[in-house]
């Protein structure tokens, strides 16, 4: 979520291919990446605290409270990867429910894979459509299903296992943030200023294209949630979510905010990750130069309502191309995918 130009919708297929495969880091994508790298690593405000080295005790205490193992069948030793400063992957998840301790978990409205290569100084952020049609590895009886249902049935474990299965990439770490909990955090920092990329009205709140607007937590969440009136659908909504998170980062990265115990409690209540405090420090120290070349894209699907559900059908060729792109940035050889069945 970033500066507010009309170009912040996801790339077209042709543009995406040119930027990823030609290594073009010029223009707004690079400018955006330099500003937002750490918030995109975790989608957690605490990374700003850690990156700035402010209020060490408060930051460590907050990160300790957020730590939660996924229990997933990870394909490699993530701690070893990080300690050797090798390319690393982080699965970024966003839910839209109440506190994470609630029995009802909801679904992951935002699913993104980030691969960070400190050797090539390149980062790729790949969005996965929440409605992607999949067969869940651990829940055959509930399949086919939308990929965002993996979290409902099996939490982060099932989500990680599903992403690894369909794209044949190792997921080293995850970070999950509850978007609804961000409402509290936004209010606690006095609101955020965001420029809408389009004009729309949603649940009684209106937004004008190109007009900077100061939003409280309630209005910011309405701005994030609208989907069906966006010409880019869910892809457009993901971009607006990023914009709000970036605006919140700018407001929260201050010494005064870091010392705000109420603010930190809100973060710890509404975010979970299997990155330890030391892991975060390693990322901040050893992977920072990858911010110089950050590229973003999305997994492209097509509408599929053959089973009476509004799925996004992602072809084998699309999954293979995305897999090749992400594996290359992880320093791994390409491999042929299975059918996903």
Short mmCIF file of C-alpha atoms in Angstrom, two decimals:
data_model
loop_
_atom_site.label_atom_id
_atom_site.label_comp_id
_atom_site.label_asym_id
_atom_site.label_seq_id
_atom_site.Cartn_x
_atom_site.Cartn_y
_atom_site.Cartn_z
CA UNK A 1 0.00 0.00 0.00
CA UNK A 2 1.64 2.88 -1.19
CA UNK A 3 1.70 6.17 -2.75
CA UNK A 4 -1.37 6.97 -4.52
CA UNK A 5 -1.26 6.87 -8.24
CA UNK A 6 -3.81 5.61 -10.69
CA UNK A 7 -1.33 2.88 -11.69
CA UNK A 8 -1.59 0.91 -8.50
CA UNK A 9 -3.84 -1.74 -9.89
CA UNK A 10 -2.11 -5.11 -10.48
CA UNK A 11 -0.05 -5.40 -13.61
CA UNK A 12 -1.57 -6.68 -16.82
CA UNK A 13 -0.34 -10.08 -17.92
CA UNK A 14 2.03 -8.55 -20.49
CA UNK A 15 3.37 -5.96 -18.06
CA UNK A 16 3.89 -8.59 -15.40
CA UNK A 17 5.84 -10.85 -17.73
CA UNK A 18 8.04 -7.99 -18.90
CA UNK A 19 8.90 -6.82 -15.38
CA UNK A 20 9.50 -10.25 -13.89
CA UNK A 21 11.37 -11.83 -16.78
CA UNK A 22 13.29 -8.78 -17.96
CA UNK A 23 14.27 -7.74 -14.47
CA UNK A 24 12.91 -4.22 -15.03
CA UNK A 25 12.88 -2.45 -11.67
CA UNK A 26 12.37 1.07 -12.96
CA UNK A 27 9.31 3.23 -12.45
CA UNK A 28 6.64 3.16 -9.74
CA UNK A 29 7.06 -0.53 -8.86
CA UNK A 30 10.63 0.02 -7.69
CA UNK A 31 9.73 3.26 -5.92
CA UNK A 32 6.87 1.48 -4.17
CA UNK A 33 9.04 -1.46 -3.18
CA UNK A 34 11.73 0.64 -1.53
CA UNK A 35 9.18 2.27 0.72
CA UNK A 36 7.12 -0.76 1.74
CA UNK A 37 9.48 -3.74 1.87
CA UNK A 38 9.34 -4.47 5.59
CA UNK A 39 5.64 -4.09 5.98
CA UNK A 40 5.17 -6.48 3.09
CA UNK A 41 7.49 -9.03 4.66
CA UNK A 42 5.22 -9.46 7.63
CA UNK A 43 2.24 -7.21 7.02
CA UNK A 44 2.90 -6.49 10.65
CA UNK A 45 3.55 -3.08 12.07
CA UNK A 46 5.99 -4.45 14.58
CA UNK A 47 8.59 -4.83 11.82
CA UNK A 48 8.86 -1.04 11.74
CA UNK A 49 9.67 -1.13 15.41
CA UNK A 50 12.34 -3.75 14.97
CA UNK A 51 13.81 -2.23 11.81
CA UNK A 52 14.19 1.10 13.53
CA UNK A 53 15.78 -0.46 16.60
CA UNK A 54 13.33 1.43 18.82
CA UNK A 55 12.09 0.28 22.22
CA UNK A 56 13.89 -3.07 22.03
CA UNK A 57 12.18 -4.59 25.03
CA UNK A 58 8.69 -3.70 23.84
CA UNK A 59 9.40 -5.00 20.34
CA UNK A 60 10.77 -8.31 21.62
CA UNK A 61 7.88 -8.77 24.01
CA UNK A 62 5.38 -8.13 21.22
CA UNK A 63 7.10 -10.51 18.79
CA UNK A 64 7.24 -13.23 21.46
CA UNK A 65 3.49 -12.91 21.96
CA UNK A 66 2.88 -13.23 18.22
CA UNK A 67 4.99 -16.35 17.74
CA UNK A 68 2.89 -19.38 16.76
CA UNK A 69 4.23 -22.47 14.99
CA UNK A 70 2.27 -23.45 11.88
CA UNK A 71 2.73 -27.21 12.20
CA UNK A 72 2.99 -27.42 8.40
CA UNK A 73 4.99 -30.01 6.50
CA UNK A 74 7.70 -27.63 5.41
CA UNK A 75 9.94 -28.76 2.59
CA UNK A 76 13.22 -27.58 4.11
CA UNK A 77 14.83 -26.37 7.33
CA UNK A 78 13.82 -22.72 7.42
CA UNK A 79 16.13 -21.82 10.29
CA UNK A 80 19.11 -23.22 8.40
CA UNK A 81 18.12 -21.27 5.29
CA UNK A 82 17.98 -18.04 7.26
CA UNK A 83 21.19 -18.64 9.17
CA UNK A 84 23.05 -19.25 5.90
CA UNK A 85 21.60 -16.05 4.38
CA UNK A 86 20.07 -18.02 1.52
CA UNK A 87 16.97 -16.86 -0.40
CA UNK A 88 13.91 -17.19 1.82
CA UNK A 89 10.14 -17.33 1.32
CA UNK A 90 7.38 -15.95 3.53
CA UNK A 91 3.67 -16.62 3.12
CA UNK A 92 1.66 -13.50 3.96
CA UNK A 93 -1.94 -14.01 5.05
CA UNK A 94 -4.70 -11.58 5.94
CA UNK A 95 -8.00 -12.51 7.59
CA UNK A 96 -11.05 -10.37 8.18
CA UNK A 97 -12.47 -11.62 11.47
CA UNK A 98 -12.37 -10.61 15.12
CA UNK A 99 -9.50 -11.46 17.47
CA UNK A 100 -7.47 -14.43 16.33
CA UNK A 101 -8.37 -16.36 19.49
CA UNK A 102 -12.00 -16.68 18.42
CA UNK A 103 -13.32 -20.17 17.61
CA UNK A 104 -14.48 -18.98 14.20
CA UNK A 105 -11.32 -18.26 12.22
CA UNK A 106 -12.88 -17.09 8.97
CA UNK A 107 -10.98 -17.25 5.70
CA UNK A 108 -7.80 -15.68 4.37
CA UNK A 109 -8.91 -12.83 2.14
CA UNK A 110 -5.29 -12.01 1.32
CA UNK A 111 -2.73 -14.64 0.29
CA UNK A 112 0.71 -13.57 -0.95
CA UNK A 113 4.03 -15.33 -1.37
CA UNK A 114 7.17 -13.25 -0.89
CA UNK A 115 10.56 -14.55 -1.99
CA UNK A 116 13.65 -12.58 -0.95
CA UNK A 117 17.03 -13.19 -2.56
CA UNK A 118 19.89 -11.35 -0.77
CA UNK A 119 22.45 -12.49 -3.36
CA UNK A 120 20.66 -11.04 -6.39
CA UNK A 121 19.12 -8.28 -4.25
CA UNK A 122 15.71 -9.06 -5.67
CA UNK A 123 12.34 -9.57 -4.03
CA UNK A 124 9.18 -10.90 -5.67
CA UNK A 125 5.73 -10.49 -4.14
CA UNK A 126 3.13 -12.76 -5.73
CA UNK A 127 -0.58 -12.50 -4.92
CA UNK A 128 -2.75 -15.63 -5.09
CA UNK A 129 -6.48 -15.17 -5.79
CA UNK A 130 -8.51 -16.11 -2.71
CA UNK A 131 -11.05 -17.93 -4.93
CA UNK A 132 -8.48 -20.18 -6.61
CA UNK A 133 -10.00 -23.64 -7.06
CA UNK A 134 -7.98 -26.32 -5.26
CA UNK A 135 -8.17 -29.75 -3.71
CA UNK A 136 -7.08 -29.40 -0.10
CA UNK A 137 -4.33 -31.91 0.80
CA UNK A 138 -5.73 -32.63 4.25
CA UNK A 139 -9.43 -32.30 3.52
CA UNK A 140 -10.38 -34.43 0.53
CA UNK A 141 -14.02 -34.56 1.59
CA UNK A 142 -14.24 -30.77 1.47
CA UNK A 143 -12.67 -30.54 -1.97
CA UNK A 144 -12.78 -28.90 -4.40
CA UNK A 145 -12.67 -25.68 -2.42
CA UNK A 146 -11.48 -22.11 -2.67
CA UNK A 147 -7.91 -21.77 -1.46
CA UNK A 148 -8.98 -19.29 1.22
CA UNK A 149 -10.99 -22.10 2.84
CA UNK A 150 -7.75 -23.93 3.67
CA UNK A 151 -7.38 -21.65 6.68
CA UNK A 152 -10.96 -22.32 7.78
CA UNK A 153 -10.47 -26.09 7.82
CA UNK A 154 -6.84 -26.44 8.83
CA UNK A 155 -5.44 -23.04 9.77
CA UNK A 156 -2.04 -21.86 8.59
CA UNK A 157 -0.85 -25.47 8.41
CA UNK A 158 -3.32 -26.39 5.67
CA UNK A 159 -2.79 -23.10 3.85
CA UNK A 160 0.97 -23.60 3.71
CA UNK A 161 0.58 -27.23 2.63
CA UNK A 162 -1.83 -26.20 -0.15
CA UNK A 163 0.40 -23.44 -1.50
CA UNK A 164 3.44 -25.74 -1.47
CA UNK A 165 1.45 -28.42 -3.31
CA UNK A 166 0.06 -26.23 -6.08
CA UNK A 167 3.19 -24.20 -6.81
CA UNK A 168 5.92 -26.61 -5.74
CA UNK A 169 7.78 -24.00 -3.73
CA UNK A 170 9.06 -24.24 -0.15
CA UNK A 171 7.32 -21.94 2.33
CA UNK A 172 9.87 -21.11 5.02
CA UNK A 173 7.83 -18.81 7.25
CA UNK A 174 4.40 -17.29 7.47
CA UNK A 175 2.90 -14.08 8.87
CA UNK A 176 -0.81 -13.60 9.45
CA UNK A 177 -2.60 -10.39 10.35
CA UNK A 178 -6.25 -9.87 11.20
CA UNK A 179 -7.43 -7.00 9.01
CA UNK A 180 -10.36 -6.22 11.31
CA UNK A 181 -7.95 -5.78 14.22
CA UNK A 182 -6.20 -3.08 12.22
CA UNK A 183 -9.23 -0.87 12.80
CA UNK A 184 -8.17 -0.50 16.42
CA UNK A 185 -4.54 0.17 15.52
CA UNK A 186 -5.53 2.85 13.00
CA UNK A 187 -7.66 4.63 15.58
CA UNK A 188 -4.85 4.46 18.14
CA UNK A 189 -2.44 6.32 15.83
CA UNK A 190 -5.03 8.96 14.99
CA UNK A 191 -6.15 7.65 11.61
CA UNK A 192 -4.38 7.30 8.25
CA UNK A 193 -4.34 9.29 5.01
CA UNK A 194 -4.92 7.37 1.78
CA UNK A 195 -5.63 8.40 -1.82
CA UNK A 196 -8.20 6.16 -3.48
CA UNK A 197 -7.31 4.77 -6.92
CA UNK A 198 -11.00 4.85 -7.95
CA UNK A 199 -14.32 6.45 -7.05
CA UNK A 200 -16.81 4.24 -5.23
CA UNK A 201 -19.32 4.04 -2.37
CA UNK A 202 -19.38 1.09 -0.01
CA UNK A 203 -21.72 0.53 2.95
CA UNK A 204 -22.43 4.23 3.37
CA UNK A 205 -18.84 5.46 2.88
CA UNK A 206 -17.74 7.30 -0.27
CA UNK A 207 -14.28 7.58 -1.81
CA UNK A 208 -13.12 9.84 -4.66
CA UNK A 209 -10.40 8.87 -7.11
CA UNK A 210 -7.18 10.82 -6.67
CA UNK A 211 -8.32 12.69 -3.55
CA UNK A 212 -6.19 12.23 -0.39
CA UNK A 213 -8.44 11.47 2.55
CA UNK A 214 -7.83 11.08 6.26
CA UNK A 215 -9.63 7.94 7.44
CA UNK A 216 -10.42 6.53 10.86
CA UNK A 217 -10.32 2.79 11.44
CA UNK A 218 -13.91 2.16 10.37
CA UNK A 219 -13.63 4.03 7.07
CA UNK A 220 -10.22 2.51 6.30
CA UNK A 221 -11.66 -1.00 6.68
CA UNK A 222 -14.56 -0.13 4.37
CA UNK A 223 -11.99 1.12 1.86
CA UNK A 224 -10.21 -2.26 2.10
CA UNK A 225 -13.27 -4.49 1.89
CA UNK A 226 -15.04 -3.37 -1.28
CA UNK A 227 -14.63 -5.94 -4.01
CA UNK A 228 -17.45 -6.29 -6.54
CA UNK A 229 -17.48 -2.69 -7.79
CA UNK A 230 -13.74 -2.70 -8.43
CA UNK A 231 -12.95 -3.31 -12.12
CA UNK A 232 -10.01 -5.43 -10.95
CA UNK A 233 -12.15 -7.45 -8.53
CA UNK A 234 -10.21 -9.12 -5.77
CA UNK A 235 -6.91 -8.04 -7.32
CA UNK A 236 -7.93 -4.41 -6.84
CA UNK A 237 -9.00 -5.03 -3.27
CA UNK A 238 -5.60 -6.49 -2.43
CA UNK A 239 -3.97 -3.30 -3.69
CA UNK A 240 -6.19 -1.14 -1.49
CA UNK A 241 -5.36 -3.30 1.52
CA UNK A 242 -1.67 -2.70 0.85
CA UNK A 243 -2.28 1.04 0.67
CA UNK A 244 -3.90 1.14 4.11
CA UNK A 245 -1.18 -0.99 5.69
CA UNK A 246 1.51 1.29 4.24
CA UNK A 247 -0.27 4.38 5.54
CA UNK A 248 -0.51 2.79 8.98
CA UNK A 249 3.21 1.97 8.88
CA UNK A 250 4.07 5.60 8.23
CA UNK A 251 2.02 6.69 11.23
CA UNK A 252 3.26 3.93 13.56
CA UNK A 253 7.01 4.16 12.92
CA UNK A 254 7.64 6.71 15.66
CA UNK A 255 9.17 6.50 19.11
CA UNK A 256 5.92 7.68 20.68
CA UNK A 257 3.93 4.91 19.02
CA UNK A 258 6.49 2.24 19.89
CA UNK A 259 6.13 3.10 23.57
CA UNK A 260 2.33 2.92 23.37
CA UNK A 261 1.52 -0.31 25.21
CA UNK A 262 -2.11 -0.25 24.06
CA UNK A 263 -0.99 -0.06 20.45
CA UNK A 264 1.48 -2.92 20.88
CA UNK A 265 -1.16 -5.06 22.57
CA UNK A 266 -3.44 -4.53 19.61
CA UNK A 267 -0.69 -5.71 17.26
CA UNK A 268 0.14 -8.80 19.33
CA UNK A 269 -3.55 -9.75 19.59
CA UNK A 270 -4.16 -9.54 15.88
CA UNK A 271 -0.99 -10.94 14.33
CA UNK A 272 0.69 -14.34 14.32
CA UNK A 273 3.96 -15.54 12.79
CA UNK A 274 6.53 -18.31 13.15
CA UNK A 275 9.34 -15.79 12.71
CA UNK A 276 11.13 -15.32 16.01
CA UNK A 277 12.49 -11.98 17.15
CA UNK A 278 16.00 -13.11 16.15
CA UNK A 279 14.68 -14.17 12.72
CA UNK A 280 13.23 -10.71 12.21
CA UNK A 281 16.52 -9.13 13.18
CA UNK A 282 18.36 -11.35 10.69
CA UNK A 283 15.97 -10.29 7.94
CA UNK A 284 16.42 -6.64 8.85
CA UNK A 285 20.20 -6.86 8.87
CA UNK A 286 21.04 -9.31 6.09
CA UNK A 287 18.20 -9.05 3.56
CA UNK A 288 17.79 -5.28 3.46
CA UNK A 289 19.50 -4.74 0.11
CA UNK A 290 16.80 -6.78 -1.61
CA UNK A 291 14.61 -3.69 -1.22
CA UNK A 292 16.44 -2.16 -4.16
CA UNK A 293 14.58 -4.39 -6.60
CA UNK A 294 11.11 -5.48 -5.56
CA UNK A 295 8.69 -6.77 -8.17
CA UNK A 296 5.08 -7.73 -7.73
CA UNK A 297 2.69 -9.82 -9.74
CA UNK A 298 -0.34 -12.02 -9.32
CA UNK A 299 -1.51 -15.50 -10.20
CA UNK A 300 -4.05 -15.06 -12.99
CA UNK A 301 -7.22 -17.14 -12.96
CA UNK A 302 -10.38 -17.32 -15.06
CA UNK A 303 -13.97 -17.39 -13.84
CA UNK A 304 -15.31 -20.87 -13.13
CA UNK A 305 -18.79 -21.44 -11.72
CA UNK A 306 -19.20 -24.99 -13.01
CA UNK A 307 -19.81 -26.36 -9.50
CA UNK A 308 -22.14 -23.58 -8.46
CA UNK A 309 -19.31 -21.68 -6.76
CA UNK A 310 -17.53 -18.53 -7.98
CA UNK A 311 -14.07 -20.07 -8.37
CA UNK A 312 -10.98 -18.75 -10.10
CA UNK A 313 -9.56 -21.53 -12.25
CA UNK A 314 -5.77 -21.27 -12.49
CA UNK A 315 -4.38 -23.27 -15.40
CA UNK A 316 -1.50 -25.69 -15.16
CA UNK A 317 0.61 -23.46 -17.41
CA UNK A 318 -0.02 -20.43 -15.20
CA UNK A 319 0.91 -22.35 -12.05
CA UNK A 320 4.03 -23.68 -13.76
CA UNK A 321 5.13 -20.19 -14.84
CA UNK A 322 4.56 -18.77 -11.34
CA UNK A 323 6.41 -21.72 -9.81
CA UNK A 324 9.38 -21.19 -12.15
CA UNK A 325 9.50 -17.47 -11.32
CA UNK A 326 9.41 -17.96 -7.56
CA UNK A 327 11.81 -20.91 -7.56
CA UNK A 328 14.30 -18.95 -9.64
CA UNK A 329 14.27 -16.14 -7.09
CA UNK A 330 14.82 -18.75 -4.36
CA UNK A 331 17.88 -20.05 -6.22
CA UNK A 332 16.11 -23.35 -7.01
CA UNK A 333 15.88 -25.22 -10.31
CA UNK A 334 12.49 -25.38 -12.04
CA UNK A 335 10.51 -28.59 -11.61
CA UNK A 336 7.43 -29.88 -13.38
CA UNK A 337 4.25 -29.58 -11.35
CA UNK A 338 1.80 -32.38 -10.83
CA UNK A 339 -1.82 -31.87 -11.80
CA UNK A 340 -2.79 -30.63 -8.34
CA UNK A 341 -5.35 -33.39 -7.95
#
